[in-house]
PDB file of C-alpha atoms and ligand atoms in Angstrom:
ATOM      1  CA  UNK A   1      33.791 -34.641  61.908  1.00 73.00           C
ATOM      2  CA  UNK A   2      31.329 -32.312  60.042  1.00 82.00           C
ATOM      3  CA  UNK A   3      31.478 -29.527  58.425  1.00 85.00           C
ATOM      4  CA  UNK A   4      29.982 -26.934  60.628  1.00 89.00           C
ATOM      5  CA  UNK A   5      27.693 -25.283  57.608  1.00 89.00           C
ATOM      6  CA  UNK A   6      26.693 -28.645  57.077  1.00 90.00           C
ATOM      7  CA  UNK A   7      26.222 -29.424  60.464  1.00 92.00           C
ATOM      8  CA  UNK A   8      23.730 -26.269  60.181  1.00 93.00           C
ATOM      9  CA  UNK A   9      22.183 -27.335  57.525  1.00 92.00           C
ATOM     10  CA  UNK A  10      20.882 -30.406  58.724  1.00 95.00           C
ATOM     11  CA  UNK A  11      19.732 -28.670  61.917  1.00 93.00           C
ATOM     12  CA  UNK A  12      20.479 -31.136  64.376  1.00 93.00           C
ATOM     13  CA  UNK A  13      23.229 -31.458  67.355  1.00 90.00           C
ATOM     14  CA  UNK A  14      26.158 -34.255  66.060  1.00 88.00           C
ATOM     15  CA  UNK A  15      25.935 -36.171  69.164  1.00 92.00           C
ATOM     16  CA  UNK A  16      26.585 -39.832  69.378  1.00 93.00           C
ATOM     17  CA  UNK A  17      22.461 -40.373  69.498  1.00 95.00           C
ATOM     18  CA  UNK A  18      21.889 -38.723  66.496  1.00 94.00           C
ATOM     19  CA  UNK A  19      24.480 -40.774  64.839  1.00 92.00           C
ATOM     20  CA  UNK A  20      23.056 -43.688  65.990  1.00 95.00           C
ATOM     21  CA  UNK A  21      19.466 -43.128  65.469  1.00 95.00           C
ATOM     22  CA  UNK A  22      20.065 -41.898  61.678  1.00 96.00           C
ATOM     23  CA  UNK A  23      22.291 -45.283  60.955  1.00 96.00           C
ATOM     24  CA  UNK A  24      19.706 -47.310  62.727  1.00 97.00           C
ATOM     25  CA  UNK A  25      16.773 -45.292  60.459  1.00 98.00           C
ATOM     26  CA  UNK A  26      18.742 -46.326  57.143  1.00 98.00           C
ATOM     27  CA  UNK A  27      19.294 -50.243  58.299  1.00 98.00           C
ATOM     28  CA  UNK A  28      15.380 -50.163  59.176  1.00 98.00           C
ATOM     29  CA  UNK A  29      14.176 -49.268  55.888  1.00 98.00           C
ATOM     30  CA  UNK A  30      16.606 -51.544  54.284  1.00 98.00           C
ATOM     31  CA  UNK A  31      14.918 -54.443  56.646  1.00 98.00           C
ATOM     32  CA  UNK A  32      11.390 -53.035  55.481  1.00 98.00           C
ATOM     33  CA  UNK A  33      12.445 -52.792  51.867  1.00 98.00           C
ATOM     34  CA  UNK A  34      13.345 -56.496  52.121  1.00 98.00           C
ATOM     35  CA  UNK A  35      10.313 -57.788  54.363  1.00 97.00           C
ATOM     36  CA  UNK A  36       7.919 -55.762  52.155  1.00 97.00           C
ATOM     37  CA  UNK A  37       9.072 -57.955  49.379  1.00 97.00           C
ATOM     38  CA  UNK A  38       8.411 -61.187  51.620  1.00 96.00           C
ATOM     39  CA  UNK A  39       5.108 -60.466  53.249  1.00 94.00           C
ATOM     40  CA  UNK A  40       4.066 -57.442  50.699  1.00 95.00           C
ATOM     41  CA  UNK A  41       3.631 -55.024  53.360  1.00 96.00           C
ATOM     42  CA  UNK A  42       6.631 -53.521  55.825  1.00 97.00           C
ATOM     43  CA  UNK A  43       7.436 -50.490  58.008  1.00 97.00           C
ATOM     44  CA  UNK A  44      10.206 -48.808  59.664  1.00 97.00           C
ATOM     45  CA  UNK A  45       8.596 -46.665  62.411  1.00 95.00           C
ATOM     46  CA  UNK A  46      11.410 -44.038  61.433  1.00 96.00           C
ATOM     47  CA  UNK A  47      12.928 -43.225  58.180  1.00 97.00           C
ATOM     48  CA  UNK A  48      11.796 -40.917  55.735  1.00 98.00           C
ATOM     49  CA  UNK A  49      14.878 -38.509  55.882  1.00 98.00           C
ATOM     50  CA  UNK A  50      14.259 -37.282  52.393  1.00 98.00           C
ATOM     51  CA  UNK A  51      15.954 -33.911  52.403  1.00 98.00           C
ATOM     52  CA  UNK A  52      19.738 -35.876  52.747  1.00 97.00           C
ATOM     53  CA  UNK A  53      21.470 -35.228  49.663  1.00 97.00           C
ATOM     54  CA  UNK A  54      24.429 -37.231  48.040  1.00 97.00           C
ATOM     55  CA  UNK A  55      27.278 -34.879  49.754  1.00 95.00           C
ATOM     56  CA  UNK A  56      25.479 -33.559  52.748  1.00 95.00           C
ATOM     57  CA  UNK A  57      22.579 -33.930  55.034  1.00 95.00           C
ATOM     58  CA  UNK A  58      20.102 -30.856  55.294  1.00 95.00           C
ATOM     59  CA  UNK A  59      16.458 -30.054  57.102  1.00 94.00           C
ATOM     60  CA  UNK A  60      16.475 -32.858  60.067  1.00 94.00           C
ATOM     61  CA  UNK A  61      17.658 -35.115  57.416  1.00 96.00           C
ATOM     62  CA  UNK A  62      21.622 -36.582  57.543  1.00 95.00           C
ATOM     63  CA  UNK A  63      21.088 -39.843  55.851  1.00 97.00           C
ATOM     64  CA  UNK A  64      18.642 -40.569  52.498  1.00 98.00           C
ATOM     65  CA  UNK A  65      17.453 -43.742  53.974  1.00 98.00           C
ATOM     66  CA  UNK A  66      14.676 -44.202  51.335  1.00 98.00           C
ATOM     67  CA  UNK A  67      17.378 -43.518  48.336  1.00 98.00           C
ATOM     68  CA  UNK A  68      19.628 -45.948  49.706  1.00 98.00           C
ATOM     69  CA  UNK A  69      17.444 -49.048  50.240  1.00 98.00           C
ATOM     70  CA  UNK A  70      16.700 -47.912  46.595  1.00 98.00           C
ATOM     71  CA  UNK A  71      19.933 -48.465  45.809  1.00 98.00           C
ATOM     72  CA  UNK A  72      20.157 -51.597  47.638  1.00 98.00           C
ATOM     73  CA  UNK A  73      17.644 -53.733  46.689  1.00 98.00           C
ATOM     74  CA  UNK A  74      18.690 -52.815  42.934  1.00 98.00           C
ATOM     75  CA  UNK A  75      22.469 -53.444  43.524  1.00 97.00           C
ATOM     76  CA  UNK A  76      21.316 -56.785  44.863  1.00 96.00           C
ATOM     77  CA  UNK A  77      19.233 -57.588  42.011  1.00 96.00           C
ATOM     78  CA  UNK A  78      16.384 -57.989  44.409  1.00 94.00           C
ATOM     79  CA  UNK A  79      13.871 -56.008  42.553  1.00 98.00           C
ATOM     80  CA  UNK A  80      14.451 -54.325  38.819  1.00 98.00           C
ATOM     81  CA  UNK A  81      12.943 -51.012  39.379  1.00 98.00           C
ATOM     82  CA  UNK A  82      11.193 -49.028  42.391  1.00 98.00           C
ATOM     83  CA  UNK A  83       8.421 -46.440  42.916  1.00 98.00           C
ATOM     84  CA  UNK A  84       9.000 -43.667  45.841  1.00 98.00           C
ATOM     85  CA  UNK A  85       5.877 -42.019  46.685  1.00 98.00           C
ATOM     86  CA  UNK A  86       6.666 -38.957  48.491  1.00 98.00           C
ATOM     87  CA  UNK A  87       3.552 -37.480  50.303  1.00 98.00           C
ATOM     88  CA  UNK A  88       5.566 -35.394  53.438  1.00 98.00           C
ATOM     89  CA  UNK A  89       4.701 -32.384  52.985  1.00 98.00           C
ATOM     90  CA  UNK A  90       7.466 -31.076  52.207  1.00 98.00           C
ATOM     91  CA  UNK A  91       9.637 -31.798  48.258  1.00 98.00           C
ATOM     92  CA  UNK A  92      11.389 -35.141  48.670  1.00 98.00           C
ATOM     93  CA  UNK A  93      14.431 -33.339  47.045  1.00 98.00           C
ATOM     94  CA  UNK A  94      17.269 -35.046  48.181  1.00 98.00           C
ATOM     95  CA  UNK A  95      15.439 -38.301  47.147  1.00 98.00           C
ATOM     96  CA  UNK A  96      15.349 -36.625  43.755  1.00 98.00           C
ATOM     97  CA  UNK A  97      18.886 -35.414  43.479  1.00 98.00           C
ATOM     98  CA  UNK A  98      20.459 -38.950  44.777  1.00 98.00           C
ATOM     99  CA  UNK A  99      18.349 -41.184  42.333  1.00 98.00           C
ATOM    100  CA  UNK A 100      18.070 -38.897  39.088  1.00 97.00           C
ATOM    101  CA  UNK A 101      20.517 -40.705  37.214  1.00 96.00           C
ATOM    102  CA  UNK A 102      19.161 -44.131  38.489  1.00 98.00           C
ATOM    103  CA  UNK A 103      16.911 -45.061  35.790  1.00 97.00           C
ATOM    104  CA  UNK A 104      15.944 -47.887  37.764  1.00 98.00           C
ATOM    105  CA  UNK A 105      14.089 -45.185  40.408  1.00 98.00           C
ATOM    106  CA  UNK A 106      11.119 -43.224  39.494  1.00 98.00           C
ATOM    107  CA  UNK A 107      10.524 -40.356  42.001  1.00 98.00           C
ATOM    108  CA  UNK A 108       7.347 -39.222  43.212  1.00 98.00           C
ATOM    109  CA  UNK A 109       6.792 -36.243  45.277  1.00 98.00           C
ATOM    110  CA  UNK A 110       3.330 -34.566  46.221  1.00 98.00           C
ATOM    111  CA  UNK A 111       4.079 -31.743  48.440  1.00 98.00           C
ATOM    112  CA  UNK A 112       2.756 -28.187  49.166  1.00 98.00           C
ATOM    113  CA  UNK A 113       4.726 -25.349  46.981  1.00 96.00           C
ATOM    114  CA  UNK A 114       5.282 -23.273  49.322  1.00 95.00           C
ATOM    115  CA  UNK A 115       7.251 -25.440  52.255  1.00 92.00           C
ATOM    116  CA  UNK A 116      10.444 -25.979  52.477  1.00 92.00           C
ATOM    117  CA  UNK A 117      12.603 -26.603  50.169  1.00 94.00           C
ATOM    118  CA  UNK A 118      12.417 -23.184  48.790  1.00 92.00           C
ATOM    119  CA  UNK A 119      14.757 -24.551  45.576  1.00 93.00           C
ATOM    120  CA  UNK A 120      12.924 -27.352  44.673  1.00 96.00           C
ATOM    121  CA  UNK A 121      14.918 -30.399  42.565  1.00 97.00           C
ATOM    122  CA  UNK A 122      13.083 -32.255  40.071  1.00 97.00           C
ATOM    123  CA  UNK A 123      11.642 -35.708  40.531  1.00 98.00           C
ATOM    124  CA  UNK A 124      10.774 -37.936  38.240  1.00 98.00           C
ATOM    125  CA  UNK A 125       7.073 -36.484  38.831  1.00 98.00           C
ATOM    126  CA  UNK A 126       6.728 -33.510  41.094  1.00 98.00           C
ATOM    127  CA  UNK A 127       2.635 -32.310  42.091  1.00 98.00           C
ATOM    128  CA  UNK A 128       3.057 -29.183  43.674  1.00 98.00           C
ATOM    129  CA  UNK A 129      -0.298 -28.386  45.586  1.00 98.00           C
ATOM    130  CA  UNK A 130      -1.429 -25.261  47.246  1.00 98.00           C
ATOM    131  CA  UNK A 131      -1.441 -23.659  50.395  1.00 98.00           C
ATOM    132  CA  UNK A 132      -4.583 -24.609  51.899  1.00 98.00           C
ATOM    133  CA  UNK A 133      -5.239 -28.061  50.258  1.00 98.00           C
ATOM    134  CA  UNK A 134      -8.205 -30.147  51.641  1.00 98.00           C
ATOM    135  CA  UNK A 135      -8.933 -33.579  51.867  1.00 98.00           C
ATOM    136  CA  UNK A 136     -10.941 -33.500  48.567  1.00 98.00           C
ATOM    137  CA  UNK A 137      -8.812 -31.918  45.964  1.00 98.00           C
ATOM    138  CA  UNK A 138      -5.910 -33.810  47.894  1.00 98.00           C
ATOM    139  CA  UNK A 139      -7.397 -37.309  47.756  1.00 98.00           C
ATOM    140  CA  UNK A 140      -8.838 -36.809  44.270  1.00 98.00           C
ATOM    141  CA  UNK A 141      -5.249 -35.413  42.765  1.00 98.00           C
ATOM    142  CA  UNK A 142      -3.664 -38.412  44.741  1.00 98.00           C
ATOM    143  CA  UNK A 143      -6.247 -40.881  43.384  1.00 98.00           C
ATOM    144  CA  UNK A 144      -5.201 -39.687  39.616  1.00 98.00           C
ATOM    145  CA  UNK A 145      -1.699 -39.940  39.745  1.00 98.00           C
ATOM    146  CA  UNK A 146      -1.970 -43.383  41.760  1.00 98.00           C
ATOM    147  CA  UNK A 147      -3.603 -44.975  39.194  1.00 96.00           C
ATOM    148  CA  UNK A 148      -1.909 -43.521  36.195  1.00 97.00           C
ATOM    149  CA  UNK A 149       1.686 -43.967  38.012  1.00 98.00           C
ATOM    150  CA  UNK A 150       1.120 -47.657  39.238  1.00 98.00           C
ATOM    151  CA  UNK A 151       0.567 -48.658  35.970  1.00 97.00           C
ATOM    152  CA  UNK A 152       2.932 -46.628  33.991  1.00 97.00           C
ATOM    153  CA  UNK A 153       6.280 -47.541  36.321  1.00 97.00           C
ATOM    154  CA  UNK A 154       4.973 -50.773  36.856  1.00 97.00           C
ATOM    155  CA  UNK A 155       7.682 -51.060  39.913  1.00 98.00           C
ATOM    156  CA  UNK A 156       8.729 -54.406  41.689  1.00 98.00           C
ATOM    157  CA  UNK A 157       8.697 -52.432  45.221  1.00 98.00           C
ATOM    158  CA  UNK A 158       7.293 -49.023  46.302  1.00 98.00           C
ATOM    159  CA  UNK A 159       8.802 -47.014  48.687  1.00 98.00           C
ATOM    160  CA  UNK A 160       6.471 -44.684  50.458  1.00 98.00           C
ATOM    161  CA  UNK A 161       7.213 -42.005  52.625  1.00 98.00           C
ATOM    162  CA  UNK A 162       3.958 -41.601  54.878  1.00 98.00           C
ATOM    163  CA  UNK A 163       4.803 -38.248  55.680  1.00 98.00           C
ATOM    164  CA  UNK A 164       1.844 -36.372  58.486  1.00 98.00           C
ATOM    165  CA  UNK A 165       3.172 -33.181  58.518  1.00 98.00           C
ATOM    166  CA  UNK A 166       0.131 -31.740  55.172  1.00 98.00           C
ATOM    167  CA  UNK A 167      -1.929 -32.352  58.461  1.00 98.00           C
ATOM    168  CA  UNK A 168      -4.350 -29.302  58.851  1.00 98.00           C
ATOM    169  CA  UNK A 169      -3.126 -28.508  62.768  1.00 97.00           C
ATOM    170  CA  UNK A 170       0.881 -29.618  61.919  1.00 97.00           C
ATOM    171  CA  UNK A 171       3.136 -26.704  62.847  1.00 96.00           C
ATOM    172  CA  UNK A 172       4.970 -26.592  59.623  1.00 95.00           C
ATOM    173  CA  UNK A 173       3.166 -27.848  56.477  1.00 96.00           C
ATOM    174  CA  UNK A 174       0.476 -25.673  55.027  1.00 97.00           C
ATOM    175  CA  UNK A 175      -1.959 -28.437  53.795  1.00 98.00           C
ATOM    176  CA  UNK A 176      -5.297 -29.020  55.602  1.00 98.00           C
ATOM    177  CA  UNK A 177      -5.681 -32.760  56.184  1.00 98.00           C
ATOM    178  CA  UNK A 178      -7.926 -34.101  58.216  1.00 98.00           C
ATOM    179  CA  UNK A 179      -7.840 -37.284  60.404  1.00 97.00           C
ATOM    180  CA  UNK A 180     -10.106 -38.874  58.378  1.00 98.00           C
ATOM    181  CA  UNK A 181      -7.863 -37.515  54.775  1.00 98.00           C
ATOM    182  CA  UNK A 182      -5.070 -38.655  56.154  1.00 98.00           C
ATOM    183  CA  UNK A 183      -6.837 -42.110  56.950  1.00 97.00           C
ATOM    184  CA  UNK A 184      -8.549 -42.078  53.441  1.00 98.00           C
ATOM    185  CA  UNK A 185      -4.917 -41.142  52.154  1.00 98.00           C
ATOM    186  CA  UNK A 186      -3.032 -44.059  53.632  1.00 98.00           C
ATOM    187  CA  UNK A 187      -5.651 -46.515  52.041  1.00 97.00           C
ATOM    188  CA  UNK A 188      -5.694 -44.768  48.635  1.00 97.00           C
ATOM    189  CA  UNK A 189      -1.634 -45.553  48.892  1.00 98.00           C
ATOM    190  CA  UNK A 190      -1.790 -49.204  50.544  1.00 97.00           C
ATOM    191  CA  UNK A 191      -4.482 -50.298  48.870  1.00 96.00           C
ATOM    192  CA  UNK A 192      -3.353 -49.160  45.085  1.00 97.00           C
ATOM    193  CA  UNK A 193      -0.855 -51.045  46.021  1.00 97.00           C
ATOM    194  CA  UNK A 194      -2.151 -54.320  47.020  1.00 95.00           C
ATOM    195  CA  UNK A 195      -4.576 -53.665  43.843  1.00 94.00           C
ATOM    196  CA  UNK A 196      -0.910 -53.909  41.624  1.00 96.00           C
ATOM    197  CA  UNK A 197       0.184 -56.760  43.674  1.00 96.00           C
ATOM    198  CA  UNK A 198       3.449 -54.105  43.939  1.00 97.00           C
ATOM    199  CA  UNK A 199       4.798 -54.768  47.397  1.00 98.00           C
ATOM    200  CA  UNK A 200       5.385 -51.775  49.569  1.00 98.00           C
ATOM    201  CA  UNK A 201       7.243 -50.828  52.598  1.00 98.00           C
ATOM    202  CA  UNK A 202       6.375 -47.886  54.234  1.00 98.00           C
ATOM    203  CA  UNK A 203       8.608 -45.090  55.915  1.00 98.00           C
ATOM    204  CA  UNK A 204       6.548 -42.953  58.447  1.00 96.00           C
ATOM    205  CA  UNK A 205       8.431 -39.159  57.399  1.00 97.00           C
ATOM    206  CA  UNK A 206       7.986 -35.583  59.340  1.00 96.00           C
ATOM    207  CA  UNK A 207       5.150 -34.299  61.415  1.00 96.00           C
ATOM    208  CA  UNK A 208       5.135 -31.266  63.831  1.00 95.00           C
ATOM    209  CA  UNK A 209       4.221 -30.857  66.981  1.00 96.00           C
ATOM    210  CA  UNK A 210       4.963 -30.233  70.427  1.00 96.00           C
ATOM    211  CA  UNK A 211       2.891 -32.748  72.012  1.00 97.00           C
ATOM    212  CA  UNK A 212       4.893 -35.936  71.057  1.00 95.00           C
ATOM    213  CA  UNK A 213       1.868 -37.841  71.387  1.00 97.00           C
ATOM    214  CA  UNK A 214      -0.610 -36.038  68.756  1.00 97.00           C
ATOM    215  CA  UNK A 215       2.207 -36.930  66.587  1.00 97.00           C
ATOM    216  CA  UNK A 216       2.576 -40.621  67.345  1.00 96.00           C
ATOM    217  CA  UNK A 217      -1.280 -41.034  66.756  1.00 97.00           C
ATOM    218  CA  UNK A 218      -0.738 -39.780  63.413  1.00 97.00           C
ATOM    219  CA  UNK A 219       1.902 -41.959  62.224  1.00 97.00           C
ATOM    220  CA  UNK A 220      -0.062 -44.576  63.670  1.00 97.00           C
ATOM    221  CA  UNK A 221      -2.642 -43.736  61.091  1.00 97.00           C
ATOM    222  CA  UNK A 222      -0.616 -45.625  58.408  1.00 97.00           C
ATOM    223  CA  UNK A 223      -0.119 -48.751  60.009  1.00 96.00           C
ATOM    224  CA  UNK A 224      -3.938 -49.051  61.572  1.00 95.00           C
ATOM    225  CA  UNK A 225      -5.181 -48.547  57.606  1.00 96.00           C
ATOM    226  CA  UNK A 226      -2.543 -50.581  56.126  1.00 95.00           C
ATOM    227  CA  UNK A 227      -3.654 -53.800  58.896  1.00 92.00           C
ATOM    228  CA  UNK A 228      -7.681 -52.560  57.509  1.00 92.00           C
ATOM    229  CA  UNK A 229      -5.970 -52.610  53.656  1.00 91.00           C
ATOM    230  CA  UNK A 230      -4.439 -56.062  54.227  1.00 88.00           C
ATOM    231  CA  UNK A 231      -7.225 -57.245  55.950  1.00 83.00           C
ATOM    232  CA  UNK A 232      -9.658 -56.668  53.436  1.00 79.00           C
ATOM    233  CA  UNK A 233      -7.521 -58.298  50.490  1.00 69.00           C
ATOM    234  CA  UNK A 234      -7.389 -61.225  52.804  1.00 66.00           C
ATOM    235  CA  UNK A 235     -10.633 -61.544  53.330  1.00 73.00           C
ATOM    236  CA  UNK A 236     -11.690 -60.904  49.444  1.00 73.00           C
ATOM    237  CA  UNK A 237      -9.070 -63.578  48.612  1.00 71.00           C
ATOM    238  CA  UNK A 238     -10.799 -65.832  50.826  1.00 72.00           C
ATOM    239  CA  UNK A 239     -14.051 -64.651  48.921  1.00 73.00           C
ATOM    240  CA  UNK A 240     -15.333 -63.632  51.989  1.00 66.00           C
ATOM    241  CA  UNK A 241     -16.269 -60.326  51.183  1.00 51.00           C
ATOM    242  CA  UNK A 242     -15.627 -58.339  47.647  1.00 44.00           C
ATOM    243  CA  UNK A 243     -13.892 -54.935  47.814  1.00 45.00           C
ATOM    244  CA  UNK A 244     -13.085 -52.318  45.426  1.00 41.00           C
ATOM    245  CA  UNK A 245     -10.697 -49.142  45.333  1.00 41.00           C
ATOM    246  CA  UNK A 246     -11.769 -46.437  43.182  1.00 35.00           C
ATOM    247  CA  UNK A 247     -10.167 -43.831  43.082  1.00 35.00           C
ATOM    248  CA  UNK A 248     -12.045 -40.100  41.885  1.00 35.00           C
ATOM    249  CA  UNK A 249      -9.617 -37.991  39.118  1.00 35.00           C
ATOM    250  CA  UNK A 250      -7.927 -34.459  39.608  1.00 37.00           C
ATOM    251  CA  UNK A 251     -10.356 -31.802  39.654  1.00 38.00           C
ATOM    252  CA  UNK A 252      -7.168 -29.066  38.485  1.00 38.00           C
ATOM    253  CA  UNK A 253      -5.558 -26.709  40.826  1.00 41.00           C
ATOM    254  CA  UNK A 254      -2.259 -27.802  41.504  1.00 43.00           C
ATOM    255  CA  UNK A 255       0.573 -27.321  39.495  1.00 45.00           C
ATOM    256  CA  UNK A 256       2.295 -30.396  37.855  1.00 48.00           C
ATOM    257  CA  UNK A 257       5.710 -30.954  36.313  1.00 45.00           C
ATOM    258  CA  UNK A 258       6.820 -34.210  34.956  1.00 49.00           C
TER     259      UNK A 258
HETATM  260 ZN1   ZN B   1       8.082 -32.775  56.088  1.00 52.85          ZN
END
């Protein structure tokens, strides 16, 4: 039985369905991570509960699936290092806290400065974007970060939180990405992982609208773009078509801490 204050902090009713879903989401991210090592790209169609801390859940997150999956794969010695790329509009504060002393896990969070949580934790790298940041600047900063981080960390696995709440019509996010911007974002992340030969396990993260179908469609973007990127890679391997991934450099603007 959870303490009432913790239940309020989580923000979800502690019912059997929530408990089962929370456990399944963790198992799903562990499985997706293992499948990514086998197949290159894999997904959990849940997960991304990045506000859950080691001692308690928070912000609609019960268990931190990405942090648990990182620990499991590291402890099983399936990987020597993992890179967490968290592009949900909210900072991955719980992930940062849980993995703070885990030298084999590098946490990267790119989020909106003005969004929840008010008190940010310190990831290995944080990029806090100003409210209203749109496609062009967002993608420029992301490209710069990806092309620096992947060679620097040289991970055996990337865990990618593909939260869609940076969308301009999201009810909780304060960034301004379009559908095309989200598509380009997913191509950039998965393309960069493919380019560096790093397996990537994706989780859906946040996304808020009263119309569930709208959110479901936004979450589908990462799956569709991954399929396109993987198809392109196979075509290249067969010599059918040359591809090149280019990442524009940052034009400045966001505050960056490292
Ligand atoms: Zn979020």
